[in-house]
Each structure stands twice: as structure tokens, then as C-alpha cells.
Amino acid sequence: MEPIVEVKHIKKTYKKRRSNEYVHAVNDVSFTVNRGEILGLLGPNGAGKTTTIKMICGLLIADSGMVTVNGVNIRQKRLGALRHISAVLEGNRNLYWRLTVRENLEYFAGNRGLSRKDVAERIDDLLGKFNLRDKENELVNRLSRGMQQKLAIAVAMLAESDVILLDEPTLGLDVETGYEVRELLREIVKDYNRTIIISSHDMDVVQDLCERAVIINEGEIVTDDKVENLLKIFEVRAYTITLGESLSDQQHQILLQKFPQLEYTPDMFQSKLKIDLAKSEEIYDLFDVLKLESTPVESIDRSTVNFEQIFMKIVKGETQHALVQSS
Ligand SMILES: Nc1ncnc2c1ncn2[C@@H]1O[C@H](COP(=O)(O)OP(=O)(O)OP(=O)(O)O)[C@@H](O)[C@H]1O
């Protein structure tokens, strides 16, 4: 595995407006992205995702720590490092709203010193891939938000940079367009073999596209692991237990004390307990409580979990999943 983006101990503090207080937006964040990897950078509002992305693409300078892209230190050789990165930030600020779709693509291709023939070929390919051919002469400010977003991603693809940063690529899109953009990103990942860092609130994006997830909360990394591992770990711990009768009040109270996130649906013949265990062995503690009244257990199933649930658990600290740094 070849590291292409290395983020080492970066910190960024902002001064709050009209006050003497400071916000530690990013506080000692480190991670590495390998060539060809699709990394999801996640976190709740205000976690520090955008600040991190801006430090990676050189729009903000870290107070301390270091970012290197393709081995080039962004602080020491900004232009050299940024040659390898394209970013699509929230709000499509990288488009010219009074130019048409094609003019935008031509303008940004022109900045890259490509031959006319290469430009024409590349634009043609992207218009087709992004389903924008019948809009090529439309002014950007007349396009829907979804089409603008697709064009912004197409512009980022033009440069053929090694690394693409996408800040909230599906934010504000309706369900259908969000799905279309996700499909498009999936194709890009498959066909163009790029390294992509996606910051997102949209856990479907993460579950569908990302191999690894770095979860940030209050400026610090709380998890860095393969999405597949996280899904597996949490699936192992999430159980649904069906009982042949309901729990006594005493059993319910003991269980709630031990497992505050317990979901209990009483029923005379088929009560259900949904439970997340920090360690699989904790299931024996549960059995001890059931034995108090000889409550019959009808079935034990591992619940399926989706990434949204995992994200919420990690961010709310409802789990003892320790910080895992992928190697
Ligand atoms: N220019 C700024 N001046 C002061 N504080 C800022 C500035 N930019 C961001 N912050 C604060 O820094 C923290 C991290 O913000 P950031 O935008 O990086 O988070 P985020 O994870 O991208 O959030 P969101 O998902 O809401 O966009 C927040 O508390 C935010 O209010």
C-alpha cells in the first residue's frame, strides 16, 4: 500500500467572533490515505470535517502538524502538492455560474495546459459519463442543484489529479438525484481508479462507496477502521433475543441498569430484547438475569446493522469500540 495523503497531528483553532473564546476545531488529527483508496471522513455537525478537508487542499494552513500529498509537504511546496489534488467543496464554489456547462469544462481544462484534441476528448467523455450532454449549452445558474453538483464533480475529474476531495457531495439533493450522484461516484471509483476522500453526513454514501471510515468528533478522531470491519464488529454485538414470556419488573430493571440501550418489547408469548453488547461475553450476564425467573429463550439472532446505526453509536459514545488505526 502506497500512502498518498499523510495527515500528521494537525491542529486548527479559530477565534470566536465577537468574543475572546477559541474553538479547537481540529485537535491533533492524524491519518493516512493510500493510493486508490476511498476514505469517508465523517462526523456530526461542527466535528471539524470541513476544516480538515480545507487543510488537506491548502485552503487553510494548520496551526501545527503537517499534510503531505504524494510526499510533498503542503506548507513547504504548496503548488507542488496541490497539483495532485482536486476538491469539490460544499456549495459548488468551483463553478462559473454565468458560463455554460461546456464553457466551464473548457475553462478548467484550459488551465491545465492540455492540447485542444485532448480537451475535446476529455470533455466529451465526461459529458457522456455525467449525463450532461443535453445540457452542455445551458448556463450553470439555470441548472438544478443536482446537475450543478454533477458538473462540479466532472470539473474535478478533468484535472486527472491523483486525489479528489469531495465535501458533502450529496448534501441538499433530493433522494433520486442523491442516488444518481452516488451511482456516478461508484462508477468513477471503478473506472478511473482515483484516491477519493469524501466528507459526508450521508451514511448510504459511506456504506456504498467507502472502504474505510475516519470518524471525527469534537475535533478528534474517534474511529479509523475499514467499513467492512465496523459492520462486522457491530453485527457480532447486536442481538435480538425472543423470549417465551415477558420479563418481570425486577429482571427488566436489572437489565436496564446493565444495558441502558436495551430495547424491550413485552409480549405474553414472544417478548423481544434488542441489545448491543460491548463484548460478546456479556450475553452470559443477560442469561443470568433470565435464569432468575427461568424465562424461556426461544431464539437468539444477530441483528443486521447499517452504517448509520454504527455511526450514531460511535459518535454518541454508546460503544466501547476502541479507536482502531488501520495499518
Ligand atoms: N471561520 C471560522 N471561525 C470560527 N469558528 C469556525 C470557523 N469555521 C469553523 N468554525 C468552528 O469550528 C468547528 C468545526 O467546524 P467545521 O466546519 O470544520 O465542522 P464540520 O464537521 O465540517 O461541520 P458541518 O458538518 O456542520 O459542516 C465548529 O465548531 C465551527 O463552528
Short mmCIF file of N, CA, C and O in Angstrom, two decimals, residues 8 17 28 35 60 99 112 129-130 135 191 202 223-225 246 261 270 274 301 311:
data_model
loop_
_atom_site.label_atom_id
_atom_site.label_comp_id
_atom_site.label_asym_id
_atom_site.label_seq_id
_atom_site.Cartn_x
_atom_site.Cartn_y
_atom_site.Cartn_z
N LYS A 8 -0.62 14.54 9.58
CA LYS A 8 0.07 14.19 10.83
C LYS A 8 -0.15 15.27 11.88
O LYS A 8 0.32 16.41 11.71
N ARG A 17 -16.11 34.75 16.82
CA ARG A 17 -16.41 36.15 16.51
C ARG A 17 -16.95 36.89 17.72
O ARG A 17 -17.74 36.33 18.48
N ASP A 28 -5.24 17.69 16.84
CA ASP A 28 -4.31 16.56 16.76
C ASP A 28 -4.88 15.39 15.95
O ASP A 28 -4.99 14.27 16.46
N ARG A 35 -3.01 5.13 -1.94
CA ARG A 35 -3.39 5.32 -3.35
C ARG A 35 -4.53 4.37 -3.72
O ARG A 35 -4.50 3.19 -3.37
N LEU A 60 -6.62 26.21 3.96
CA LEU A 60 -6.31 26.68 5.32
C LEU A 60 -4.96 26.10 5.70
O LEU A 60 -4.63 24.98 5.31
N LEU A 99 -21.31 31.00 -16.97
CA LEU A 99 -20.84 30.27 -18.16
C LEU A 99 -21.69 29.02 -18.32
O LEU A 99 -22.33 28.55 -17.37
N ARG A 112 -5.18 23.67 -17.51
CA ARG A 112 -4.33 22.51 -17.26
C ARG A 112 -3.28 22.31 -18.35
O ARG A 112 -2.57 21.31 -18.33
N LYS A 129 -20.42 10.57 -19.50
CA LYS A 129 -20.40 9.85 -18.22
C LYS A 129 -21.34 10.49 -17.20
O LYS A 129 -22.01 9.82 -16.43
N PHE A 130 -21.36 11.83 -17.19
CA PHE A 130 -22.16 12.53 -16.18
C PHE A 130 -23.57 12.87 -16.66
O PHE A 130 -24.29 13.61 -16.02
N LYS A 135 -27.32 19.17 -21.76
CA LYS A 135 -27.31 20.44 -21.02
C LYS A 135 -26.04 21.23 -21.30
O LYS A 135 -25.77 22.22 -20.63
N ASP A 191 -14.01 3.05 -12.63
CA ASP A 191 -13.39 3.26 -13.94
C ASP A 191 -12.10 4.07 -13.91
O ASP A 191 -11.27 3.94 -14.78
N ASP A 202 -24.08 11.59 4.87
CA ASP A 202 -24.96 10.61 4.23
C ASP A 202 -24.33 9.23 4.37
O ASP A 202 -23.38 8.88 3.68
N THR A 223 -12.66 7.00 15.54
CA THR A 223 -12.52 5.68 14.90
C THR A 223 -11.85 5.83 13.55
O THR A 223 -12.12 6.79 12.82
N ASP A 224 -10.99 4.90 13.24
CA ASP A 224 -10.37 4.84 11.92
C ASP A 224 -10.29 3.35 11.59
O ASP A 224 -9.46 2.63 12.13
N ASP A 225 -11.21 2.90 10.75
CA ASP A 225 -11.25 1.46 10.50
C ASP A 225 -11.91 1.18 9.15
O ASP A 225 -12.59 2.06 8.59
N SER A 246 -42.99 -12.71 29.12
CA SER A 246 -42.43 -11.37 29.37
C SER A 246 -41.50 -11.40 30.59
O SER A 246 -41.52 -12.35 31.38
N GLN A 261 -29.02 0.79 26.82
CA GLN A 261 -29.58 0.94 25.47
C GLN A 261 -30.54 -0.20 25.09
O GLN A 261 -30.99 -0.29 23.96
N GLN A 270 -44.17 -13.78 23.12
CA GLN A 270 -42.99 -13.54 22.25
C GLN A 270 -42.37 -12.18 22.54
O GLN A 270 -42.36 -11.30 21.68
N LYS A 274 -33.76 -6.25 22.29
CA LYS A 274 -32.70 -5.89 21.34
C LYS A 274 -31.58 -5.29 22.16
O LYS A 274 -31.82 -4.38 22.97
N ASP A 301 -30.89 -14.11 17.74
CA ASP A 301 -30.44 -13.76 16.38
C ASP A 301 -29.49 -12.59 16.43
O ASP A 301 -29.67 -11.68 17.23
N PHE A 311 -22.50 4.56 13.10
CA PHE A 311 -22.01 5.93 13.22
C PHE A 311 -22.60 6.59 14.48
O PHE A 311 -21.88 7.19 15.28
#
